[in-house]
PDB file of C-alpha atoms and ligand atoms in Angstrom:
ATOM      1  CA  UNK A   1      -4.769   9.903 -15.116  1.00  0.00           C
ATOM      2  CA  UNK A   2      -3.553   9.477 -11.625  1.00  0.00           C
ATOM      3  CA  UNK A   3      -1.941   6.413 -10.142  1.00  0.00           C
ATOM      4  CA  UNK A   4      -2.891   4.749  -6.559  1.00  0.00           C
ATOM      5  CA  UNK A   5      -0.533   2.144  -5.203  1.00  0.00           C
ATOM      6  CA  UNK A   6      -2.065   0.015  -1.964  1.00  0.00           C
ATOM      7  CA  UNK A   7       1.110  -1.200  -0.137  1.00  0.00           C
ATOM      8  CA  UNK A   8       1.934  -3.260   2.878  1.00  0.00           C
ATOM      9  CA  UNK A   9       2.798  -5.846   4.431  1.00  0.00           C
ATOM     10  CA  UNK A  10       0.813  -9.450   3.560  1.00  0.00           C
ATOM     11  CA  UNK A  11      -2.375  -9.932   4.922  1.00  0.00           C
ATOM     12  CA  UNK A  12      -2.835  -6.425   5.584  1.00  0.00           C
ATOM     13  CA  UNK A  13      -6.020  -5.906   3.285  1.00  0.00           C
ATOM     14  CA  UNK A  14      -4.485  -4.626   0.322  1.00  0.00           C
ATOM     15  CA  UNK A  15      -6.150  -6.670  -2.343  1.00  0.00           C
ATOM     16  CA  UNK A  16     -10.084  -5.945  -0.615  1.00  0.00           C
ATOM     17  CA  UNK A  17      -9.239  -2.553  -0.102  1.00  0.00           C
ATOM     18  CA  UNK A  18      -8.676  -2.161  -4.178  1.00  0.00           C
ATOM     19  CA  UNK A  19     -11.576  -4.141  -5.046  1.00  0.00           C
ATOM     20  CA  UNK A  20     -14.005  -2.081  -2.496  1.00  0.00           C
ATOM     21  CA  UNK A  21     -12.198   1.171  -3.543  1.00  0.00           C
ATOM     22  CA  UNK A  22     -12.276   0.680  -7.039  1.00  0.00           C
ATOM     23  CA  UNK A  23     -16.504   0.436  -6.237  1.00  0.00           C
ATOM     24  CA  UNK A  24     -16.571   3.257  -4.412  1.00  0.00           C
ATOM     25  CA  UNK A  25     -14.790   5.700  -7.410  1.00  0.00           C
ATOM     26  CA  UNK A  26     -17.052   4.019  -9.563  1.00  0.00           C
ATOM     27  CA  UNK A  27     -20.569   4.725  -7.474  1.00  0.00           C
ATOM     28  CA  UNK A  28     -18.688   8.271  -7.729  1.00  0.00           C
ATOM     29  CA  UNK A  29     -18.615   7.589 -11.415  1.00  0.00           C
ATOM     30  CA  UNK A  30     -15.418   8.229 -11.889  1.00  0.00           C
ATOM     31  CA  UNK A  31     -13.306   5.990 -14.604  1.00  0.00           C
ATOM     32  CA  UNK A  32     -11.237   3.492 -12.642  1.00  0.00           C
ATOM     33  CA  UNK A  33      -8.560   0.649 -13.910  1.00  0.00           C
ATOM     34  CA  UNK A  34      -7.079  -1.741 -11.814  1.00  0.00           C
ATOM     35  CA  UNK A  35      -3.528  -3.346 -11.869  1.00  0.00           C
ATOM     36  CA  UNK A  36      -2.452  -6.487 -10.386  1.00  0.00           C
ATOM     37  CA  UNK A  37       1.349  -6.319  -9.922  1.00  0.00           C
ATOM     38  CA  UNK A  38       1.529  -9.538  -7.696  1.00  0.00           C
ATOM     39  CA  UNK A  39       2.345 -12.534  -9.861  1.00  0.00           C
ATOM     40  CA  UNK A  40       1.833 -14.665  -7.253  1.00  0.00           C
ATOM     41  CA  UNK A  41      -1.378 -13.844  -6.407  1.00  0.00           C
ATOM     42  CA  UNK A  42      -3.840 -17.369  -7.272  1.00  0.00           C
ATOM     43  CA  UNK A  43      -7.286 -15.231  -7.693  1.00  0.00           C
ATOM     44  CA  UNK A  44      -8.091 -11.561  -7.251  1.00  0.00           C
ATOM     45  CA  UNK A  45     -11.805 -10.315  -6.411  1.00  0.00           C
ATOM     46  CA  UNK A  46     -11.932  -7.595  -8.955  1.00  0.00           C
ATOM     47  CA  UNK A  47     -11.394  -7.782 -12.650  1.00  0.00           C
ATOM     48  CA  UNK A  48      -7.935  -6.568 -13.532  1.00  0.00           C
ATOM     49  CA  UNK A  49      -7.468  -4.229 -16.586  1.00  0.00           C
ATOM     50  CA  UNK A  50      -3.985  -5.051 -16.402  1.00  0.00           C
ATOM     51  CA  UNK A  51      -1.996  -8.093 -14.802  1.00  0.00           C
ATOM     52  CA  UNK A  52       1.363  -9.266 -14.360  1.00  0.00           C
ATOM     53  CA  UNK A  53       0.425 -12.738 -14.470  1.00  0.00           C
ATOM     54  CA  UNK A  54      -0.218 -12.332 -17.905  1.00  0.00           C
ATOM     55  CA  UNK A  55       3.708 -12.009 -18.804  1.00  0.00           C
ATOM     56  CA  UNK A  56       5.273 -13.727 -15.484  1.00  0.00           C
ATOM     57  CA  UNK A  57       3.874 -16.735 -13.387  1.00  0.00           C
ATOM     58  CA  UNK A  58       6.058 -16.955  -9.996  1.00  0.00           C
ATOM     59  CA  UNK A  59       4.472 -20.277  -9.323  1.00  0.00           C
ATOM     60  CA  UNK A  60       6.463 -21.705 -12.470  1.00  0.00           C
ATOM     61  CA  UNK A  61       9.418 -18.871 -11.778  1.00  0.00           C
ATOM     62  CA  UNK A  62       9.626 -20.918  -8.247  1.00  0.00           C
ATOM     63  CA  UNK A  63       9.678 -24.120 -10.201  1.00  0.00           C
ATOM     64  CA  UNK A  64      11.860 -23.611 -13.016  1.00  0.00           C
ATOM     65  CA  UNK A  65      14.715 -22.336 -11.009  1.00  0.00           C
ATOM     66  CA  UNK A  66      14.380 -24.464  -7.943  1.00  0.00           C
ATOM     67  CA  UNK A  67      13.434 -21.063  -5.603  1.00  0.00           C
ATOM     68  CA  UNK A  68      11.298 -20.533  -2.167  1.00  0.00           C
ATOM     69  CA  UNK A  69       7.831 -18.084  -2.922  1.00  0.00           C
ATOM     70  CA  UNK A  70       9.783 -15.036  -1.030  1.00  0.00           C
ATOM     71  CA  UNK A  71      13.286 -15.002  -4.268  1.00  0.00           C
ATOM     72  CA  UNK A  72      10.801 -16.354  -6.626  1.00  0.00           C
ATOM     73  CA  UNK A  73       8.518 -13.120  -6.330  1.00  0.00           C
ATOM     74  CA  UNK A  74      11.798 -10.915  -6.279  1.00  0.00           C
ATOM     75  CA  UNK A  75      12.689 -12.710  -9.534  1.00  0.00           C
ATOM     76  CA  UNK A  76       9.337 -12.486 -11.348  1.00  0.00           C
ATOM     77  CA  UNK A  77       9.440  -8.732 -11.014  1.00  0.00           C
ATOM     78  CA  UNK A  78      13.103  -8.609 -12.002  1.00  0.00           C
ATOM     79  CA  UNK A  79      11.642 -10.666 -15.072  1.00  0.00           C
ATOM     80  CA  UNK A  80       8.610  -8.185 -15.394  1.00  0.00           C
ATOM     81  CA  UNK A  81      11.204  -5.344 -16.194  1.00  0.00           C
ATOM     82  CA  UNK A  82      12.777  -6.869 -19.338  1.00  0.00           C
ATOM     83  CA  UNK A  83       9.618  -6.871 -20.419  1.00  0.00           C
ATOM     84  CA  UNK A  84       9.061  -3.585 -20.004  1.00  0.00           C
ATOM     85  CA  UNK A  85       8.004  -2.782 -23.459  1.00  0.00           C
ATOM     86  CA  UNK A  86       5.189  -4.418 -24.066  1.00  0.00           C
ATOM     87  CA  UNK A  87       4.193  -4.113 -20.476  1.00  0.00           C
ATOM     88  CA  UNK A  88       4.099  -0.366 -21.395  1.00  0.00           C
ATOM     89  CA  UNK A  89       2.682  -1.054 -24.922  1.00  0.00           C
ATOM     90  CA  UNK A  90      -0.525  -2.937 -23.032  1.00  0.00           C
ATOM     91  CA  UNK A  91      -0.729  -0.321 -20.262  1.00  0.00           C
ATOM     92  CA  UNK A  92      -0.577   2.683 -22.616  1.00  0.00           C
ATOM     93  CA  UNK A  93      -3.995   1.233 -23.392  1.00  0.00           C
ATOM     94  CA  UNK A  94      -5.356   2.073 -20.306  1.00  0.00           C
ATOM     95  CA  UNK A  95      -8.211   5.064 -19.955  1.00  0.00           C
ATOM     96  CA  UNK A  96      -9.205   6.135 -16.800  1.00  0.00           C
ATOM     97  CA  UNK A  97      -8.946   8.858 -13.896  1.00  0.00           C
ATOM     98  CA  UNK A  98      -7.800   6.482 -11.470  1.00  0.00           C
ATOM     99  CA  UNK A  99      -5.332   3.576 -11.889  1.00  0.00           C
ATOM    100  CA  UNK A 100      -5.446   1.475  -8.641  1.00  0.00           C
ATOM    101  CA  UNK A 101      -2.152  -0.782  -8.095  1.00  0.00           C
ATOM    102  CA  UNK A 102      -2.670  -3.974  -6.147  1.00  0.00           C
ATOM    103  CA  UNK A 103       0.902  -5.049  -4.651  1.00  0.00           C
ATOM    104  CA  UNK A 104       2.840  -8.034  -3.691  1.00  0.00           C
ATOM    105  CA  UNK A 105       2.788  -8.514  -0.388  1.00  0.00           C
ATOM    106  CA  UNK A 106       6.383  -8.881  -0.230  1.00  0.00           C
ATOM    107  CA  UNK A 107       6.869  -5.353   0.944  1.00  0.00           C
ATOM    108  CA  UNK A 108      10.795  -5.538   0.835  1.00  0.00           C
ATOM    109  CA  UNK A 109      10.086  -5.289  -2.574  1.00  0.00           C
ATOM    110  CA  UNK A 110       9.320  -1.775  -2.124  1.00  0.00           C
ATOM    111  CA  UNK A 111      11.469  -0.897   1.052  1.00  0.00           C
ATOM    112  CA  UNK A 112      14.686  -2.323   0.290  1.00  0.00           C
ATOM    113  CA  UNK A 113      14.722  -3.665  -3.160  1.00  0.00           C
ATOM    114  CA  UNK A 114      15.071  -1.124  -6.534  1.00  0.00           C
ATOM    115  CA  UNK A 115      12.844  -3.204  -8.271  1.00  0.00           C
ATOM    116  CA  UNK A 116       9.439  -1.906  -6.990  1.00  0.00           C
ATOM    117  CA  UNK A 117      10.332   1.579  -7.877  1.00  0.00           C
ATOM    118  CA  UNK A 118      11.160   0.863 -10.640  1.00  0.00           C
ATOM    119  CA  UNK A 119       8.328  -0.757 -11.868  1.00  0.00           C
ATOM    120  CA  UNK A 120       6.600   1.718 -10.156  1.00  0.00           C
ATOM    121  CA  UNK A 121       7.792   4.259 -12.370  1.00  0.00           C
ATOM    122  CA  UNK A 122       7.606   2.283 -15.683  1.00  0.00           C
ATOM    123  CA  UNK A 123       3.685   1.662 -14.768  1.00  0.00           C
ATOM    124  CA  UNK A 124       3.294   5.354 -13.756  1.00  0.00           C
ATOM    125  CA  UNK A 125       5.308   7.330 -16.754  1.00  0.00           C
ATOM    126  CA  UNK A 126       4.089  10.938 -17.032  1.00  0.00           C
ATOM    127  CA  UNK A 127       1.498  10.502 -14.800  1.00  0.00           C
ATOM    128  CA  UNK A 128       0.874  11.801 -11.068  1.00  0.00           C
ATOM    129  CA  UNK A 129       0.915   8.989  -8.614  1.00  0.00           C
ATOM    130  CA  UNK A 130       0.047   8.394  -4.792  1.00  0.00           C
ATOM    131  CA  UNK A 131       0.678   5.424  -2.528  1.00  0.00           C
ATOM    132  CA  UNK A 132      -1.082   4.369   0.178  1.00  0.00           C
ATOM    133  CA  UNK A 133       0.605   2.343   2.650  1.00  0.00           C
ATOM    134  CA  UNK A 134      -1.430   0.010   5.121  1.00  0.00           C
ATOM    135  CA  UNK A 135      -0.514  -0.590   8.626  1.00  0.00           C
ATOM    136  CA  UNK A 136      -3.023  -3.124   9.727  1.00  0.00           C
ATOM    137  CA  UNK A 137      -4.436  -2.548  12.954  1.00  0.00           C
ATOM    138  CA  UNK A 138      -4.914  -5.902  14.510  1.00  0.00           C
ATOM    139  CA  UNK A 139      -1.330  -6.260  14.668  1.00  0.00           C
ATOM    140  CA  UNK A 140      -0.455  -2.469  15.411  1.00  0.00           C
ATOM    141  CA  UNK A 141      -3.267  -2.452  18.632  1.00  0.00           C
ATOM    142  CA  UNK A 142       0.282  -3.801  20.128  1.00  0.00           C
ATOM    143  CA  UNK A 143       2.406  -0.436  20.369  1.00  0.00           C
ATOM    144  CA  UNK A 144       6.125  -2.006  19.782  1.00  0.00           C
ATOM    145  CA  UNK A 145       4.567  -3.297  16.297  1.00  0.00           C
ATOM    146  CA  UNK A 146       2.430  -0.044  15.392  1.00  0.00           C
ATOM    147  CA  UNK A 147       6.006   1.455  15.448  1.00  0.00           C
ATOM    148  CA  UNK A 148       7.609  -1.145  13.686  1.00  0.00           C
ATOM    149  CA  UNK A 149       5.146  -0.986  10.911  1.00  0.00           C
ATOM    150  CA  UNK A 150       5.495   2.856  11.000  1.00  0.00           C
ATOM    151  CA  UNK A 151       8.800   2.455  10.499  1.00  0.00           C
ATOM    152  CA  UNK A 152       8.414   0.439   7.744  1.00  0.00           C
ATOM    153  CA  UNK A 153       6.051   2.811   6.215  1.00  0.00           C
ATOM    154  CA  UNK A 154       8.666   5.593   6.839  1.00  0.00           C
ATOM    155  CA  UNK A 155      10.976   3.013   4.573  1.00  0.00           C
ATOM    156  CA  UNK A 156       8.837   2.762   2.160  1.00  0.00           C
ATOM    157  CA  UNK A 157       8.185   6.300   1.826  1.00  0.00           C
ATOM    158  CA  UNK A 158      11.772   7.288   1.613  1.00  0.00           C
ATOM    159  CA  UNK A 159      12.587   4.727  -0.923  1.00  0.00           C
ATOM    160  CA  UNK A 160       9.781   4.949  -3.223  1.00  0.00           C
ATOM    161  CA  UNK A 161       9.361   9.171  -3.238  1.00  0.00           C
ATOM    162  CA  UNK A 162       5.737   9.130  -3.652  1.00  0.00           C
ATOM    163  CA  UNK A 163       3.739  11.003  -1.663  1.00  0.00           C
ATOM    164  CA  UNK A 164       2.250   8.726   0.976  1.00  0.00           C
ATOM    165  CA  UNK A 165      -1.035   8.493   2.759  1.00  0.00           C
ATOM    166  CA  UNK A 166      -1.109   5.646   5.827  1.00  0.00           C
ATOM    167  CA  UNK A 167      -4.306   4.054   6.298  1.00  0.00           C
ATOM    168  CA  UNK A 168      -4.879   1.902   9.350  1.00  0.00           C
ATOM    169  CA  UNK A 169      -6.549  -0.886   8.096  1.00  0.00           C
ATOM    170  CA  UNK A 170      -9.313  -3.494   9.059  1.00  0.00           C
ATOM    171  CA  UNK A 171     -10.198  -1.363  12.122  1.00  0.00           C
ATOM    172  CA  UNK A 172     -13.865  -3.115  11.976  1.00  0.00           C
ATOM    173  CA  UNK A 173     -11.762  -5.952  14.247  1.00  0.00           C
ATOM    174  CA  UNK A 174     -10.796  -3.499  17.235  1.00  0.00           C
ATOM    175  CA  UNK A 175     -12.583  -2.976  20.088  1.00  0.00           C
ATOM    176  CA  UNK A 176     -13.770   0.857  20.746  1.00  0.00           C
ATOM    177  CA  UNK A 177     -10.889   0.646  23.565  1.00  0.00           C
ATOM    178  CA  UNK A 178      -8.564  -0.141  20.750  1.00  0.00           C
ATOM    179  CA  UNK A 179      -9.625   2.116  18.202  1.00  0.00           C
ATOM    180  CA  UNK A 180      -9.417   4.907  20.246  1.00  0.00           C
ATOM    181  CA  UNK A 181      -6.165   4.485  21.701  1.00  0.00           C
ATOM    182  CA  UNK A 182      -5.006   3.858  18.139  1.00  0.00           C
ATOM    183  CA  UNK A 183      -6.777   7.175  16.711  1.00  0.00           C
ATOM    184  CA  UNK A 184      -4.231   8.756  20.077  1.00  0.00           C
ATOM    185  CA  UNK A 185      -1.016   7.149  18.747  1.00  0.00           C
ATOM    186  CA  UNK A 186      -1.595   8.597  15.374  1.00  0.00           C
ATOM    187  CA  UNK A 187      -2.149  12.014  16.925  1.00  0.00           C
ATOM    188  CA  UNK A 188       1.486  11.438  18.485  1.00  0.00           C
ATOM    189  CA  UNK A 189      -0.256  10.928  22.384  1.00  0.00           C
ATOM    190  CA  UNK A 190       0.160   8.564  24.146  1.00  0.00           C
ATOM    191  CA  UNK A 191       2.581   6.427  22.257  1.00  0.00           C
ATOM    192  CA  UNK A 192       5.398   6.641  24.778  1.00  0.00           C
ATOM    193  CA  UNK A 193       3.770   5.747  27.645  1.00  0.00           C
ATOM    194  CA  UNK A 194       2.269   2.846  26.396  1.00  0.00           C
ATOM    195  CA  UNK A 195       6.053   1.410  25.242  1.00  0.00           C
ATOM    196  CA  UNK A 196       6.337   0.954  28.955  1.00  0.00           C
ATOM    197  CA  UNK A 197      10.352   0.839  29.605  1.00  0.00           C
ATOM    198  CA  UNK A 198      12.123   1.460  26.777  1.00  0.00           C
ATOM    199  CA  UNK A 199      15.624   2.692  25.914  1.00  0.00           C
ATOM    200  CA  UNK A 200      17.218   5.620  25.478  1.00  0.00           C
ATOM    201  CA  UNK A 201      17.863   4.731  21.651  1.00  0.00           C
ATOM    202  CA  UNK A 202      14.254   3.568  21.107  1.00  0.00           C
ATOM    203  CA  UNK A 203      12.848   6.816  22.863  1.00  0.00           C
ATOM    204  CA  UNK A 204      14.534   9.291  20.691  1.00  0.00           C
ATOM    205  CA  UNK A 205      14.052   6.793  17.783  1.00  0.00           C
ATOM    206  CA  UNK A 206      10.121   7.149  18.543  1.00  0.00           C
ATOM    207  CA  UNK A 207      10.290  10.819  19.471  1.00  0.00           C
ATOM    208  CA  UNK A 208      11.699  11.878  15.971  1.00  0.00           C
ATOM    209  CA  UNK A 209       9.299   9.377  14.134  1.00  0.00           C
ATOM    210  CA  UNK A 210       6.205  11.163  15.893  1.00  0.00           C
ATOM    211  CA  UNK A 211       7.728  14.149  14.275  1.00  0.00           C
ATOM    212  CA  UNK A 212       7.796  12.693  11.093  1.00  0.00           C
ATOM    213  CA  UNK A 213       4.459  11.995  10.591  1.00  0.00           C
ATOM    214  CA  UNK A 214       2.726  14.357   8.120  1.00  0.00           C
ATOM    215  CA  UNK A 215      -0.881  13.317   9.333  1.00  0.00           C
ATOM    216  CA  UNK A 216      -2.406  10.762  11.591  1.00  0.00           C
ATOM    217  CA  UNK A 217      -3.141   7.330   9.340  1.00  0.00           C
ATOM    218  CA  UNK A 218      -7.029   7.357   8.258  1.00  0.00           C
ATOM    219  CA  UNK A 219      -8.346   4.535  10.101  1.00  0.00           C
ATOM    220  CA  UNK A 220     -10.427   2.436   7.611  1.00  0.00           C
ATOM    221  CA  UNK A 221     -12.705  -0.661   6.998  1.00  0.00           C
ATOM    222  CA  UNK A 222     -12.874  -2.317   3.523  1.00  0.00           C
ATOM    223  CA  UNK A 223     -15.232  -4.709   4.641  1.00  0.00           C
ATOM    224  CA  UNK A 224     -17.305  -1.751   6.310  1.00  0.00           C
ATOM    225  CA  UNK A 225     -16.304   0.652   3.499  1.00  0.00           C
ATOM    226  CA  UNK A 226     -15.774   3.240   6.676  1.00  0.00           C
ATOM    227  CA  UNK A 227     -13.159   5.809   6.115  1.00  0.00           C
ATOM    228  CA  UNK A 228     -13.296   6.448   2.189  1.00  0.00           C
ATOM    229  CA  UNK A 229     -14.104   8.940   2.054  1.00  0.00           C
ATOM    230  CA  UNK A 230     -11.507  10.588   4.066  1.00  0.00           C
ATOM    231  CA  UNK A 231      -8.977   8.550   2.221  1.00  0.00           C
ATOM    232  CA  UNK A 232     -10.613  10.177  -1.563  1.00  0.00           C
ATOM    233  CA  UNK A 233     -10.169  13.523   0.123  1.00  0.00           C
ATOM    234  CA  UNK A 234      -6.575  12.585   0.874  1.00  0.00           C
ATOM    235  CA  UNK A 235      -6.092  11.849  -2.512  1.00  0.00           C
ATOM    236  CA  UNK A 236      -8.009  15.032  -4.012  1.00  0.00           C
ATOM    237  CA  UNK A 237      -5.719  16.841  -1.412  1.00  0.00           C
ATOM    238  CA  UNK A 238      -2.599  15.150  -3.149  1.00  0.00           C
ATOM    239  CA  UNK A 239      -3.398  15.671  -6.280  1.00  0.00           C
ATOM    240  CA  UNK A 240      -4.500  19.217  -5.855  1.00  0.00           C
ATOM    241  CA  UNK A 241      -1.415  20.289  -3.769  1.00  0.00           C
ATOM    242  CA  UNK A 242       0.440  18.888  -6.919  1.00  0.00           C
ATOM    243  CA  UNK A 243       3.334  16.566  -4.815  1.00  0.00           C
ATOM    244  CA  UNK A 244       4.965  14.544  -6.905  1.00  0.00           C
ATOM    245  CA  UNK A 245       7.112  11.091  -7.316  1.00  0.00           C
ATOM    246  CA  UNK A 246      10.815  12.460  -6.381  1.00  0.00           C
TER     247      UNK A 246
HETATM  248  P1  GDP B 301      -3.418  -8.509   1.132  1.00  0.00           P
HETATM  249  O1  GDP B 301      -2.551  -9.700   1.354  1.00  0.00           O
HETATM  250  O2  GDP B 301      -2.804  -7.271   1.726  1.00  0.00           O
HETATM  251  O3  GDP B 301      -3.841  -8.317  -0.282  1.00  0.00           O
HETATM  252  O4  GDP B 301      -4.754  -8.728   2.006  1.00  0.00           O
HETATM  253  P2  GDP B 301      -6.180  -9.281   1.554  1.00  0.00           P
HETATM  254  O5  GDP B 301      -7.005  -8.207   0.953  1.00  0.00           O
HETATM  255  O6  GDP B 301      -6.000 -10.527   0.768  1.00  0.00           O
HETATM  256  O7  GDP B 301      -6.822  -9.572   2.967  1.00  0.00           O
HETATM  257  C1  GDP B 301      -6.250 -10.476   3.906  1.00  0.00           C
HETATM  258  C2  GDP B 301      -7.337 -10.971   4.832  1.00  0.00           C
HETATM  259  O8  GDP B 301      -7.876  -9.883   5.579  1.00  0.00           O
HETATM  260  C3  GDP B 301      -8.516 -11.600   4.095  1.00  0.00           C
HETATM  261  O9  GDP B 301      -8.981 -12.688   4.848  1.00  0.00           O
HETATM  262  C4  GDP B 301      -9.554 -10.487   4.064  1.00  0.00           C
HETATM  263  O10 GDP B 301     -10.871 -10.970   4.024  1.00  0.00           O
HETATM  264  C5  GDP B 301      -9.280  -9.777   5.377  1.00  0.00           C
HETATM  265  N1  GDP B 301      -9.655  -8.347   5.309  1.00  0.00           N
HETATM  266  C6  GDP B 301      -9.302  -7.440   4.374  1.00  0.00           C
HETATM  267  N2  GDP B 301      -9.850  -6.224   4.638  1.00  0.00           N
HETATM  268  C7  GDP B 301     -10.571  -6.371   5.768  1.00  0.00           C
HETATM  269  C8  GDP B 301     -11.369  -5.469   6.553  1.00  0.00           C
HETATM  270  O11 GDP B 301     -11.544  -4.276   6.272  1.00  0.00           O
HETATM  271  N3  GDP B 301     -11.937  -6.003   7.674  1.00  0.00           N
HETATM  272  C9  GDP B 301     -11.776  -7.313   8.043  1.00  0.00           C
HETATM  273  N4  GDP B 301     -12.368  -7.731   9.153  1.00  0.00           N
HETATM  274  N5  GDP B 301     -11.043  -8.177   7.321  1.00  0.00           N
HETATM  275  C10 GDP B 301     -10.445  -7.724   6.193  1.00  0.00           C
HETATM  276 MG1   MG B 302      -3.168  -9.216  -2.045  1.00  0.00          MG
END
């Protein structure tokens, strides 16, 4: 059994990308299982095998102690952990290769906050477990924000330990212009220049975060269902190579 989290930020795609995923494993017929980890989610296009609303609701969390949606999500999962037992009781029930994890899109959750590793690691046990972290590319076409959101992956990488594959999402909404000079960035060309004037901080900041990057993100289309299968091999390649959650 092997784990896939889909994080990043809201709006990025997560929740189609699972449901569109999950179809593509299973036209490979292999045995897939969804999670929903976002209790504040109101309807989800796939059928979850397991979901958080069932033992939190952050609508009524948000309600009952007089919170915003952003502290009433970080309670709900803080809630979700002293229930830990039975969470693990119902997911133990679980058979299948893959386990996809839809997330909240409260990403802080997972870069800042202990909670989302946590949970991470009650969901995944024993098991082998990859996450892939979406940087959506309407918003990242703009090259101060594709480094901001690569930063954030970088965050999320560090603070979760899984091995991490960055997709660039939704690219079915860039122009070829776009896409290309995107598919440049994440070869680690080009990014500089198109900062225009920038710093001395924010150049060696950008230099060593080029460095960083294991592999370019796999530009992808949920709605197309373009790029999966570079993202499965990914995963294969993960799993084979045998990296695990630190
Ligand atoms: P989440 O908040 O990360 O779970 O994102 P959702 O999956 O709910 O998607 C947010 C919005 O982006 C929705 O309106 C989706 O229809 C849209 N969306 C998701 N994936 C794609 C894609 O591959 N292409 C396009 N054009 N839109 C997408
Ligand atoms: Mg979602």
């Amino acid at each position: 059994m092997y784990y896939i989290f889909f994080t990043g930020t809201a709006g990025s795609g997560k929740t189609t990308l699972v449901k569109e995923f999950q179809q593509y494993l299973l036209d490979l017929e292999m045995d897939t299982a969804v999670i929903n980890m976002d209790p504040a989610v109101e309807r989800v296009p796939y059928t979850p095998d397991f979901d958080v609303r069932d033992y939190v609701d952050a609508i009524e969390v948000m309600e009952r102690y007089g919170l915003g949606p952003n502290s009433s999500l970080v309670v709900s999962i803080d809630l979700l952990l002293t229930k830990a037992t039975d969470i693990k009781r119902e997911i133990g029930d679980i058979e299948a290769n893959y386990v996809l994890v839809d997330t909240p899109g409260q990403v802080e959750l997972f870069a800042y906050r202990d909670t989302g590793r946590l949970f991470s690691s009650l969901l995944v046990g024993e098991s082998k477990s990859v996450n892939v972290f979406l940087l959506d590319s309407y918003l990242a076409r703009e090259a101060r924000s594709y480094v901001s959101l690569l930063l954030l992956s970088s965050s999320v990488r560090f603070k979760l330990g899984m091995p991490q594959i960055n997709v660039l999402s939704k690219v079915d909404l860039l122009n070829q212009r776009e896409l290309h000079q995107l598919l440049e960035w994440g070869e680690g060309e080009g990014l500089v220049d198109s900062l225009g004037v920038i710093d001395d901080y924010s150049y060696e900041l950008v230099k060593t975060l080029i460095e960083s990057l294991e592999r370019p993100p796999i530009p992808l289309s949920a709605n197309k269902r373009d790029g999966f299968d570079e993202l499965y091999a990914e995963v294969q390649r993960i799993v084979a190579s045998g990296e695990d959650f630190a």
